[in-house]
Short mmCIF file of C-alpha atoms in Angstrom, two decimals:
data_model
loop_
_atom_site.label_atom_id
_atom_site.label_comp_id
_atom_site.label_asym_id
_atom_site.label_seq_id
_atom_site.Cartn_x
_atom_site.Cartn_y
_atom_site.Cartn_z
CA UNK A 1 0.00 0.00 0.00
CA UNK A 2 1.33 3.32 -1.01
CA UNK A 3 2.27 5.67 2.25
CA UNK A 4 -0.10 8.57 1.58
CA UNK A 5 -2.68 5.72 1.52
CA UNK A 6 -1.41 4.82 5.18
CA UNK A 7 -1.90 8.06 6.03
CA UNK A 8 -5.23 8.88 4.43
CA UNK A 9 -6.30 5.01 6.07
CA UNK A 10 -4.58 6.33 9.44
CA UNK A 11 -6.14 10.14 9.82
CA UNK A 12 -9.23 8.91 9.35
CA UNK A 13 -9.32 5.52 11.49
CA UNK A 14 -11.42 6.11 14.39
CA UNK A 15 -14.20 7.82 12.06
CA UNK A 16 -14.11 4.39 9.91
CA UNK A 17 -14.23 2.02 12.67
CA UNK A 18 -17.54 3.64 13.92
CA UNK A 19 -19.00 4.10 10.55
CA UNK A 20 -18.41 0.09 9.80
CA UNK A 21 -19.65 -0.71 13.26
CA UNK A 22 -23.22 1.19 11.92
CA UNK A 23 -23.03 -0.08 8.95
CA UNK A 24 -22.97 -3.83 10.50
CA UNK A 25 -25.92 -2.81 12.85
CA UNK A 26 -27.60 -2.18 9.75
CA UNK A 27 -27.05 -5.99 9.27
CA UNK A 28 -28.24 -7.58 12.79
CA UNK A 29 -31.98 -8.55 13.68
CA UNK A 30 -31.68 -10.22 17.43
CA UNK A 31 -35.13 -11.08 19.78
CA UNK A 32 -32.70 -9.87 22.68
CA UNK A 33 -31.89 -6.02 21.73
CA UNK A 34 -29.32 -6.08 24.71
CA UNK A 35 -26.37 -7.18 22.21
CA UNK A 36 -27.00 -3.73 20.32
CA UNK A 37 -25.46 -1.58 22.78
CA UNK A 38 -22.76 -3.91 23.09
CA UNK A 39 -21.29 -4.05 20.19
CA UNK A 40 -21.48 0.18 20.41
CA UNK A 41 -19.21 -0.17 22.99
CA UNK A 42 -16.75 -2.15 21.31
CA UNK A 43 -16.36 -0.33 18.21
CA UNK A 44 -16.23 3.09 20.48
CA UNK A 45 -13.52 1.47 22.34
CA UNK A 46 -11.97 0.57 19.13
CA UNK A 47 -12.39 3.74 18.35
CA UNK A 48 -10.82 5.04 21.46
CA UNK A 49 -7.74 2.51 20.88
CA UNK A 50 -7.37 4.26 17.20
CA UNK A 51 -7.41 7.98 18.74
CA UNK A 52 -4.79 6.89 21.28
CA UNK A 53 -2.75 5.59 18.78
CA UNK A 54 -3.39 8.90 16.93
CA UNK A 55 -1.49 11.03 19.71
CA UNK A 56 1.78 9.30 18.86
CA UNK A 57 1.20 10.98 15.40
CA UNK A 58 -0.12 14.41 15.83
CA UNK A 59 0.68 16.46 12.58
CA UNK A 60 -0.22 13.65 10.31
CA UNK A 61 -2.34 14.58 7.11
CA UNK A 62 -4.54 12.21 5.07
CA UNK A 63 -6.25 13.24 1.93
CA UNK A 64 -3.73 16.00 0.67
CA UNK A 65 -4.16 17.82 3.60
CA UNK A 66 -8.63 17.66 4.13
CA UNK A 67 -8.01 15.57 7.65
CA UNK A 68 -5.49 17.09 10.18
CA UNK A 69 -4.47 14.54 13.16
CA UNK A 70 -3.97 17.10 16.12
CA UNK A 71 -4.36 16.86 19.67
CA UNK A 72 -7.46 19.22 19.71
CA UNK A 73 -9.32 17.40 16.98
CA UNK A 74 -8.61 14.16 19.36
CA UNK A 75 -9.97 16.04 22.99
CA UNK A 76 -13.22 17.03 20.87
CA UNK A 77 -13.62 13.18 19.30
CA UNK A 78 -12.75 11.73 22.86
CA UNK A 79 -15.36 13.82 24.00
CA UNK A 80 -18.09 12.90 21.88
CA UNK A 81 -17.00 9.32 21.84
CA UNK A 82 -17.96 9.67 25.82
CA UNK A 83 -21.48 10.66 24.74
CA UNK A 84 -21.97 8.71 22.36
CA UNK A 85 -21.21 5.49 24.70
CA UNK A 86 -23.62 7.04 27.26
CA UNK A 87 -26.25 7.69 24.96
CA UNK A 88 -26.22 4.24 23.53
CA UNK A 89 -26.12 2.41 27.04
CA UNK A 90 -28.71 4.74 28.50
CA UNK A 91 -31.17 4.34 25.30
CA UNK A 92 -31.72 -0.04 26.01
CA UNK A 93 -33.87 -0.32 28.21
CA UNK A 94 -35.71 3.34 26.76
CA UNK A 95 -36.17 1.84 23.76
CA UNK A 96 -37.31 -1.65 25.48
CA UNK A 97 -40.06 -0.19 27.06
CA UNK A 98 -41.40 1.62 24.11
CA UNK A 99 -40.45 -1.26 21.58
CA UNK A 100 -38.68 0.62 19.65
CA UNK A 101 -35.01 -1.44 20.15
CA UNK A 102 -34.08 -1.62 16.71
CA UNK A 103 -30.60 -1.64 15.54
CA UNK A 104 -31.10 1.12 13.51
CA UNK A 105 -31.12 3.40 16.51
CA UNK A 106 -27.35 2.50 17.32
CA UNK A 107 -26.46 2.80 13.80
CA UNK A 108 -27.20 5.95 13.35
CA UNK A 109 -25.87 7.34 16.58
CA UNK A 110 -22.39 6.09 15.15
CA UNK A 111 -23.23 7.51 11.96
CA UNK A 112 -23.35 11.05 13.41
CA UNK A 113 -20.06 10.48 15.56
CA UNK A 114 -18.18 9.39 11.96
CA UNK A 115 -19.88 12.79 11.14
CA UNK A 116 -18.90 14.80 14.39
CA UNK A 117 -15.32 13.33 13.12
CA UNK A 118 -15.06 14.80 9.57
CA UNK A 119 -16.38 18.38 11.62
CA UNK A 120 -13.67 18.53 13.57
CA UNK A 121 -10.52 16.98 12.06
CA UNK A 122 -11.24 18.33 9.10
CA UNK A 123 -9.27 21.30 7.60
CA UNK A 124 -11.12 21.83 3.74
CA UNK A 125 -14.49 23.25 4.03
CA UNK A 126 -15.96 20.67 1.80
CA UNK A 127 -14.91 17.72 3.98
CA UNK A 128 -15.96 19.66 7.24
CA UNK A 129 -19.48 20.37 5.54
CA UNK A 130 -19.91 16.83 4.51
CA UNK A 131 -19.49 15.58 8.21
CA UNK A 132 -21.90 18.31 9.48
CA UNK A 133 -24.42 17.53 6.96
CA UNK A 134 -23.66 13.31 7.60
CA UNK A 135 -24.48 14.14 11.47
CA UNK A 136 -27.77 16.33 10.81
CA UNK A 137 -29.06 13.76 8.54
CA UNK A 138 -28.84 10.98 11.29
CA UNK A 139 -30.18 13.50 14.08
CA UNK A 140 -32.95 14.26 12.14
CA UNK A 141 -33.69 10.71 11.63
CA UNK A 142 -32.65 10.06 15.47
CA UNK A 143 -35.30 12.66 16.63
CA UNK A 144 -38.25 11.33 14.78
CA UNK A 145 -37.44 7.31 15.60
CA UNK A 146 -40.28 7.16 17.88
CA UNK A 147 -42.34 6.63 14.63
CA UNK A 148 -45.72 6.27 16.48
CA UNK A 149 -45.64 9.29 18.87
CA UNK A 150 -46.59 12.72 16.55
CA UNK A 151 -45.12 14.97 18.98
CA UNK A 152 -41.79 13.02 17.99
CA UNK A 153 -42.29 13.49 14.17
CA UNK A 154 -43.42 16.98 14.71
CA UNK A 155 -40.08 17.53 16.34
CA UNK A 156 -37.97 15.96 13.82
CA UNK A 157 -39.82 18.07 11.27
CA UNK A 158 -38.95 21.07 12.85
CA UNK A 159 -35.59 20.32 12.88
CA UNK A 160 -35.23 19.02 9.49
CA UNK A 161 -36.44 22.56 8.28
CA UNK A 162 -35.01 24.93 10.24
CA UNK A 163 -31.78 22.54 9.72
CA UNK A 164 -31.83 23.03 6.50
CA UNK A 165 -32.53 26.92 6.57
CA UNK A 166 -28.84 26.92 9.08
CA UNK A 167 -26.90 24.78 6.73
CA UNK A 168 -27.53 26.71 3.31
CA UNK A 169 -26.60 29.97 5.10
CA UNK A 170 -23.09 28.29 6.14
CA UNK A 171 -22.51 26.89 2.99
CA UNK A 172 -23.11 30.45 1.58
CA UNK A 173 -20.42 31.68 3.32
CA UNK A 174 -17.99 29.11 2.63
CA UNK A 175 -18.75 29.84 -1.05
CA UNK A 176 -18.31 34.00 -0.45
CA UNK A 177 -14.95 32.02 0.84
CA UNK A 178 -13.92 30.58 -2.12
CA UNK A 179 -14.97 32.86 -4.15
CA UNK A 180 -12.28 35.36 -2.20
CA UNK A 181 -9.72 32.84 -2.47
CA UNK A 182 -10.24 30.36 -5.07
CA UNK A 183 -9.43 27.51 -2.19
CA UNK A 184 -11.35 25.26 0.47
CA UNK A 185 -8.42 24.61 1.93
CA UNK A 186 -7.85 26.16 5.87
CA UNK A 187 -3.97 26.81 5.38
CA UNK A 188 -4.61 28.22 1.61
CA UNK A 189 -7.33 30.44 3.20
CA UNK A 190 -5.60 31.93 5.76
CA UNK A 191 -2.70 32.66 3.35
CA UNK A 192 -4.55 34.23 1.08
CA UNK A 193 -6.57 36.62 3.14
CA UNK A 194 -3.54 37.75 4.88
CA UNK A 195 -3.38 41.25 2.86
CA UNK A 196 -7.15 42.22 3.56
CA UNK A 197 -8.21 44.49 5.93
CA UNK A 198 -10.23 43.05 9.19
CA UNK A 199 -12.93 45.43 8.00
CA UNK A 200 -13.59 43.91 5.03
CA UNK A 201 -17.12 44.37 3.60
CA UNK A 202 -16.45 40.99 1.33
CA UNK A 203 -15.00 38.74 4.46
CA UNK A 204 -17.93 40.32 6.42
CA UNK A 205 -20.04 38.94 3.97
CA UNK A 206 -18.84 35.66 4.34
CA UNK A 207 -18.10 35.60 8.38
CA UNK A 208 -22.11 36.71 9.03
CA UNK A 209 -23.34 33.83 7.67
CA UNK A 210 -20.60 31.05 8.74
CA UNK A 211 -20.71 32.33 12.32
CA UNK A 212 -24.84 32.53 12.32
CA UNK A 213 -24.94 28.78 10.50
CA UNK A 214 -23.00 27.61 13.77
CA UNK A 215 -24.76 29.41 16.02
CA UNK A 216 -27.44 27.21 15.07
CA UNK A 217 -25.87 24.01 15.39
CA UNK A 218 -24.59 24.75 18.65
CA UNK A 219 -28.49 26.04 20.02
CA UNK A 220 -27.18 29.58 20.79
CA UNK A 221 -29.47 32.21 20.81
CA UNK A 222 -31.15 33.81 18.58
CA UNK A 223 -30.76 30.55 16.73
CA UNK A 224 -32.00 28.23 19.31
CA UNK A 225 -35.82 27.82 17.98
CA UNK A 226 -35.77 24.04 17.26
CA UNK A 227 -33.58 23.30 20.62
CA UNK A 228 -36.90 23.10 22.78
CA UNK A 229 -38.89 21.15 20.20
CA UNK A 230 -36.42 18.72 19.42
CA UNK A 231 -35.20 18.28 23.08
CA UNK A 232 -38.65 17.56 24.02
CA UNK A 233 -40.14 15.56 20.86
CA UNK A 234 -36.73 13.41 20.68
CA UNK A 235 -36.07 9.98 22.54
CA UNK A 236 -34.67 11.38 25.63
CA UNK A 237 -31.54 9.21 25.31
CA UNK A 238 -31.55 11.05 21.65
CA UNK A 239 -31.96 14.29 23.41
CA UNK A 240 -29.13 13.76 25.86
CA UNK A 241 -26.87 13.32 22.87
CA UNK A 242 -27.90 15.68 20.67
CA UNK A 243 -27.76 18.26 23.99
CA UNK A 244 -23.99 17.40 23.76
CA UNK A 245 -21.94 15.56 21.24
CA UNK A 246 -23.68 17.23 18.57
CA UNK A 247 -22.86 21.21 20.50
CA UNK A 248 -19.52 19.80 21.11
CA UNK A 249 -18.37 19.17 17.47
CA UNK A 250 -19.99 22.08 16.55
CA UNK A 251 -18.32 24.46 18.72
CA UNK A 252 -14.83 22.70 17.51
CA UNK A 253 -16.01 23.87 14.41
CA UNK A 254 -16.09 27.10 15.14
CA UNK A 255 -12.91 27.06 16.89
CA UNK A 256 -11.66 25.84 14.08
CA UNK A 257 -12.81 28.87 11.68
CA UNK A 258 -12.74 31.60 14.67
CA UNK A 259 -9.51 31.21 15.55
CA UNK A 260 -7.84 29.52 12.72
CA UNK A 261 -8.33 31.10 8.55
CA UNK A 262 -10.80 33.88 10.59
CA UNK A 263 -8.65 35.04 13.41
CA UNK A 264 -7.22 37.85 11.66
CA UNK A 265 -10.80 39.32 11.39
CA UNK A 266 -11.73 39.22 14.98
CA UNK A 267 -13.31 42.56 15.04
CA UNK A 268 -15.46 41.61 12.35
CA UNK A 269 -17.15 38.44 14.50
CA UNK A 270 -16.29 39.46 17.89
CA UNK A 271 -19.87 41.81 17.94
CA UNK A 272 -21.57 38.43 16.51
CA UNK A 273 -20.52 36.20 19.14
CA UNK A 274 -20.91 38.43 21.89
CA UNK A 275 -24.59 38.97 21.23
CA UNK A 276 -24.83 36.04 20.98
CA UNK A 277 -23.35 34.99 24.22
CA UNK A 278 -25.78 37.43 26.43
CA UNK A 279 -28.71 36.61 24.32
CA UNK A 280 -28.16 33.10 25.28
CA UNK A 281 -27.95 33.50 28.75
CA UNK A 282 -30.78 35.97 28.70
CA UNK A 283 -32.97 33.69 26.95
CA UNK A 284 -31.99 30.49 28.14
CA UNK A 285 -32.06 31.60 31.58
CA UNK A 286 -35.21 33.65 31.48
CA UNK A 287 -37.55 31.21 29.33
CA UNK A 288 -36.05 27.75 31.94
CA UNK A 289 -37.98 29.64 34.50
CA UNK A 290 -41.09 29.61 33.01
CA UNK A 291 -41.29 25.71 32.33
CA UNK A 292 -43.52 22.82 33.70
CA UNK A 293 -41.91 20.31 31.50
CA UNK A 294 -38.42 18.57 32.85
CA UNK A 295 -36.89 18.65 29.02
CA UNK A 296 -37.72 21.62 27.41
CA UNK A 297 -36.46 23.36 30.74
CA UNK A 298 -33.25 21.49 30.54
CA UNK A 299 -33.45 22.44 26.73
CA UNK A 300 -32.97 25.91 28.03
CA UNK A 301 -30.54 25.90 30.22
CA UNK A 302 -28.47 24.21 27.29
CA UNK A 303 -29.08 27.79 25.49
CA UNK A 304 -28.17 29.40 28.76
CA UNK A 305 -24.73 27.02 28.49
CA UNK A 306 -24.22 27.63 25.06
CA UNK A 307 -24.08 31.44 26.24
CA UNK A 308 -21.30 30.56 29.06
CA UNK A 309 -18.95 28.60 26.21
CA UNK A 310 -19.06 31.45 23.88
CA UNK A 311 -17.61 34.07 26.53
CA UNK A 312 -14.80 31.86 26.04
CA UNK A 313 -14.70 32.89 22.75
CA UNK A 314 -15.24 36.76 23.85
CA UNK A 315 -12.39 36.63 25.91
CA UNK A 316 -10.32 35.50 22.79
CA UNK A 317 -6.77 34.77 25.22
CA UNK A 318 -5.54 31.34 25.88
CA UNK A 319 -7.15 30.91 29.61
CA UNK A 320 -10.82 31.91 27.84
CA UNK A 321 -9.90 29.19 24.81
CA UNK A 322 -8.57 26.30 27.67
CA UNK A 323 -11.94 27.32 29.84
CA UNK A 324 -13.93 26.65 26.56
CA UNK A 325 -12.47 22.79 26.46
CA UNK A 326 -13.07 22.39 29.90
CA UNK A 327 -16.72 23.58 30.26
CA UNK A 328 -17.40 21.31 27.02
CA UNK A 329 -16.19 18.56 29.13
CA UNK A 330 -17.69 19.02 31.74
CA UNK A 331 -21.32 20.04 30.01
CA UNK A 332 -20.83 16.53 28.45
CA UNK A 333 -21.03 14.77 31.42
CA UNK A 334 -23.86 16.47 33.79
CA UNK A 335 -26.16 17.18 30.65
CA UNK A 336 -25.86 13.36 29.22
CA UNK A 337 -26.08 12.26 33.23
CA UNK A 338 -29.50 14.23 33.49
CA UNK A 339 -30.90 13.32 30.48
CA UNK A 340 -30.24 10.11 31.11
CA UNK A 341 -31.94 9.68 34.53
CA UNK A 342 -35.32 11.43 33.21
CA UNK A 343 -34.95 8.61 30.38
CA UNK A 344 -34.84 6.11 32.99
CA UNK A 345 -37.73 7.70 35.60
CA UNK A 346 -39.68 8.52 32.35
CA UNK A 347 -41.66 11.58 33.78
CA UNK A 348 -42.57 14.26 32.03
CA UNK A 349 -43.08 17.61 34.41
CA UNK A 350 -40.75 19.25 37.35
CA UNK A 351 -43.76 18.29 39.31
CA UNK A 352 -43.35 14.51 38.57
CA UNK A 353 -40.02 14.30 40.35
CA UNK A 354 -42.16 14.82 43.60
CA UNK A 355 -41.18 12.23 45.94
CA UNK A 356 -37.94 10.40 44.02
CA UNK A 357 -35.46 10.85 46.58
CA UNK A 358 -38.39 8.44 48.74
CA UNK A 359 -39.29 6.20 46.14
CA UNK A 360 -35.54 6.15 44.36
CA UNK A 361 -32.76 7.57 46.22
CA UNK A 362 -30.40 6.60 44.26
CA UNK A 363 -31.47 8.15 40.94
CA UNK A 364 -32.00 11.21 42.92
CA UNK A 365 -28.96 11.95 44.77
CA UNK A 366 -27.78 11.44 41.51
CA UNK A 367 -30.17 13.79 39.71
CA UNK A 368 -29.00 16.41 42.67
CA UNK A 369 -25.05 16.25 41.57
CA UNK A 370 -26.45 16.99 38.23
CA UNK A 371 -28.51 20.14 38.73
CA UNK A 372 -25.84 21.19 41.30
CA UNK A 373 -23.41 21.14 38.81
CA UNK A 374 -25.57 22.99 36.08
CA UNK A 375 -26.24 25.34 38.28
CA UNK A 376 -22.61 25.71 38.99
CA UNK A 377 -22.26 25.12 42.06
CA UNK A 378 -19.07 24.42 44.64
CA UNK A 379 -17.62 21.47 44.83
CA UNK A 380 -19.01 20.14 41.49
CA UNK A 381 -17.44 20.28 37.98
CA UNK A 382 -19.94 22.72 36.80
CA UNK A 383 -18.80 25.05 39.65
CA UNK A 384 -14.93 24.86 37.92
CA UNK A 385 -16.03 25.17 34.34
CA UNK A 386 -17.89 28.87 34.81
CA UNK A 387 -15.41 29.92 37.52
CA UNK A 388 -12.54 29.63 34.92
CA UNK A 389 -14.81 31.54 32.08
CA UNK A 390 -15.14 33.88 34.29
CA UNK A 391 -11.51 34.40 35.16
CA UNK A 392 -10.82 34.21 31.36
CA UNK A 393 -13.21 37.26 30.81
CA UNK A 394 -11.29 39.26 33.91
CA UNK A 395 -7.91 38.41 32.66
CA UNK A 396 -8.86 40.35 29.63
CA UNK A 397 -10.75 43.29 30.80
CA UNK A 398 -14.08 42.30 29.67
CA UNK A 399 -15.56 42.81 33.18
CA UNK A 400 -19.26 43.64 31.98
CA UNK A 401 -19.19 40.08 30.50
CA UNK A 402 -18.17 38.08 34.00
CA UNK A 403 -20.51 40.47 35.80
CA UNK A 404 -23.59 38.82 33.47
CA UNK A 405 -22.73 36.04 33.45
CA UNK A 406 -22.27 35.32 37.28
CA UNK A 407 -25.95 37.08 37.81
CA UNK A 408 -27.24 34.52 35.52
CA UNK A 409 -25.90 31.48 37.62
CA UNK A 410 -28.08 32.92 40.42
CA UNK A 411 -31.42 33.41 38.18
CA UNK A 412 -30.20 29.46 37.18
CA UNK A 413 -30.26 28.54 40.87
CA UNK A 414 -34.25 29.07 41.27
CA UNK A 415 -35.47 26.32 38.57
CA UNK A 416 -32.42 23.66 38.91
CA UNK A 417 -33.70 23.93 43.03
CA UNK A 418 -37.25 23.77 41.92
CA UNK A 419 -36.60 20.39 40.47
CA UNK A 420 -34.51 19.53 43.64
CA UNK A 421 -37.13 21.02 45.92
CA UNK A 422 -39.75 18.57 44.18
CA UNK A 423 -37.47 15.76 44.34
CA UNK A 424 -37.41 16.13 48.15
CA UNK A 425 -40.89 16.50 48.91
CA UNK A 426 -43.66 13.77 50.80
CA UNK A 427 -44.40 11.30 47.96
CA UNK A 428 -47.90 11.03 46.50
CA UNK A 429 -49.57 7.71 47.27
CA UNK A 430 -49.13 4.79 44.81
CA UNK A 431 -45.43 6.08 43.84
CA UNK A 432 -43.18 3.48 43.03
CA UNK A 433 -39.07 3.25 42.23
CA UNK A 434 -37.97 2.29 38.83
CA UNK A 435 -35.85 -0.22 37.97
CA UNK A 436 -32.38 0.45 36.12
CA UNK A 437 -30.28 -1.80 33.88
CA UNK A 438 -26.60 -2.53 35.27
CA UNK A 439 -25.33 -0.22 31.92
CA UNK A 440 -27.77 2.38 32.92
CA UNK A 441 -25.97 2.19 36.62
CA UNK A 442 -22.46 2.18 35.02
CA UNK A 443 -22.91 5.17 32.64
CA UNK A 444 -25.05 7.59 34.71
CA UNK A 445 -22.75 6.76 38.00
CA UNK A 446 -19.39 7.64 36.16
CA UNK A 447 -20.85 10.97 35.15
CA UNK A 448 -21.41 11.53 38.43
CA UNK A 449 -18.34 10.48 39.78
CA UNK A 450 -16.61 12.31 37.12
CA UNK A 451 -19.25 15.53 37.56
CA UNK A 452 -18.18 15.78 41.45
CA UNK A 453 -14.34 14.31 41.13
CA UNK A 454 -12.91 17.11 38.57
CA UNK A 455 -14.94 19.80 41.02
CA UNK A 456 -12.16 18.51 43.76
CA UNK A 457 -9.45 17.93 41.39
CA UNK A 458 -9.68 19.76 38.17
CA UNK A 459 -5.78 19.65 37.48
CA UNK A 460 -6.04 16.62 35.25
CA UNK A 461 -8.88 17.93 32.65
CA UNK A 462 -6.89 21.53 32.57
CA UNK A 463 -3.79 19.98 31.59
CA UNK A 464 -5.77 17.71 28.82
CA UNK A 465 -6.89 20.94 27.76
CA UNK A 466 -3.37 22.75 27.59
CA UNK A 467 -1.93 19.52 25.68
CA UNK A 468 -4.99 20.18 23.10
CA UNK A 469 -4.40 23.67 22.25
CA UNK A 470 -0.56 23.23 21.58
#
């Protein structure tokens, strides 16, 4: 085999494995659906195996230079690799209950990680839009699985449309791209856009459009319509990783663009992205108040999350950039943990929780770490994650920013405790505990673990984070 065909095979390894893992799912028809999620887990840790053996390589280029093998592209895959294993373990006995345990479920969550891959590692804008559109496609499909429910169908829908609407304003602006310098290419981009001025009416033309498309794929606000919908309409396992792995590849797309080809334009997306940071937190905050339903006020605190990751962004120096990594981490883990246990209590309404920590204990104390941690909240992960954003903003001057963003932990604080509050309260009569699979246990009680662990020791995730950026 010719070498550049080693490397094209090698840069791309992890995103193969998974996509031939769904592809054989495609194949399998079982009575027990328990060996689905199984054999997720061993092509993820295949998967895993191929990104470690990617580190020793980091610089390597496959495809004349489309897929880049770097230490940040592997933190964000690692990451949504995590997700995606929760996801699938946490969807079984979901699925079981609604008999709806088809293979094709699992298939297309790897389809959207192989996806999630191309986002990330790519560097051409071609490649990087074929993985986005490769992991809408399967969302959409994910959010509308429950076939028989119309609220479900409704939501995917939605999603497919205004979907649709986000991705032909990105790929307008990666034509404007082209058309300014005749290349797809990231390295070619940047090289050629080197004489322009940052106030460039033409690179404004394409930046407004690139940054908006993404704003939409990572449910930031004014873009976050179809975030409440889908959240709610979706499989909650779906939910949980759409809520992350999908916002996590799409903010290392944006990375990507922001601070790679677009850097040199700062002032010209700076604006963007800080509206869109405080209208996030506005919305997300204001609107979670307001709601009876469990999901769609999760699905707004993910806006109100969205808001704290992009300060990272506003903050634009290398503590505000590592605090971005982190706080994607960490998101990862409490927002997959609590989707995950209302999959498994399958209530609908804050009001339904009354009672768990009497009739479940265990699914509630570990519900609590969870909102604590959202909420941000000492000595939780979540706590860490805003504390460094907001030591990023201070570090460069942008005081207004930290000061809005800490009041919006405290408007946070009332509907997280509302749910906790509920959770504590006498039991109605006739309550009963629900029973949870040994994966369920597994993947819900290492996000905990991990949720309250990196609140006491943090060290280890910031220096993942360091290694990433270099």
């Amino acid at each position: 085999m010719p070498f550049m065909a080693v490397n094209d095979f090698f840069s791309i390894l992890p995103a193969a494995v998974i996509a031939l893992f769904g592809c054989a799912l495609l194949l399998m028809r079982f009575e027990g659906g328990r060996v689905y999620p199984m054999f997720v887990v061993v092509g993820e840790v295949l998967a895993g195996v191929g990104l470690w053996r990617q580190a020793d390589y980091v610089g390597l280029v496959g495809f004349q230079g489309s897929i880049l093998v770097d230490r940040f592209g592997i933190f964000f895959n690692s990451v949504c690799l995590a997700a995606a294993v929760m996801a699938a373990i946490g969807a079984y006995r979901y699925l079981k209950g609604k008999d709806e345990d088809h293979p094709e479920f699992y298939a297309l969550i790897l389809f959207a990680q192989s996806g999630m891959y191309l986002m990330v590692s790519g560097t051409e804008l071609m490649t990087v839009f074929i993985g986005l559109e490769i992991t809408a496609i399967s969302f959409y499909a994910l959010t509308g699985f429950l076939r028989v429910e119309a609220r479900s169908n409704e939501a995917a829908l939605k999603y497919l449309l205004l979907g649709a609407f986000s991705s032909a304003l990105l790929l307008y602006g990666f034509s404007v791209l082209y058309g300014l310098t005749g290349s797809t290419r990231y390295l070619t981009i940047t090289s050629m856009l080197a004489n322009r001025l940052p106030n460039d009416p033409l690179i404004l033309l394409a930046i407004v459009p690139i940054v908006l498309g993404l704003l939409f794929k990572v449910a930031a606000a004014p873009l976050h319509m179809w975030a409440p919908d889908a959240y709610e309409g979706a499989p909650t396992p779906v939910t949980a990783y759409l809520a992350t792995a999908s916002k996590v590849a799409a903010f290392g797309l944006l990375m990507r663009l922001l601070l790679g080809p677009l850097h040199e334009f700062r002032p010209s997306w700076e604006a963007i992205v800080g509206v869109a940071a405080i209208a996030s937190l506005t919305i997300g905050n204001v609107a979670a108040i307001t709601q009876s339903s469990a999901r769609r006020m999760l699905a707004y605190s993910s806006v109100g999350h969205a808001g704290y990751i992009l300060l990272g962004l506003v903050a634009g120096n290398q503590a505000g950039i590592e605090a971005m990594l982190v706080y994607l981490l960490v998101y990862t883990l409490m927002t997959t943990g609590a989707f995950l246990v209302l999959a498994a209590m399958e209530r609908e309404g804050v009001d339904d929780f009354r009672g768990m920590l009497y009739t479940h204990p265990g699914a509630a104390m570990l519900m609590i770490v969870f909102l604590v941690s959202l909420a941000g909240l000492p000595p939780t992960a979540g706590f860490m994650a805003k504390y460094t954003i907001f030591l990023a903003l201070i570090e460069a001057r942008q005081h207004w920013y930290a000061i809005v963003g800490a009041l919006y932990v405290a408007v946070s604080l009332y509907y997280y405790f509302r749910m906790v509050r509920e959770m504590t309260r006498t039991p109605e009569d006739g309550a009963v505990g629900v029973e949870m699979s040994t994966g369920w246990r597994a993947a819900v009680g290492t996000a905990a673990i991990l949720t309250l662990g990196l609140g006491l020791n943090p060290e280890p995730v910031f220096a993942w984070a360091r290694s990433a950026l270099k």
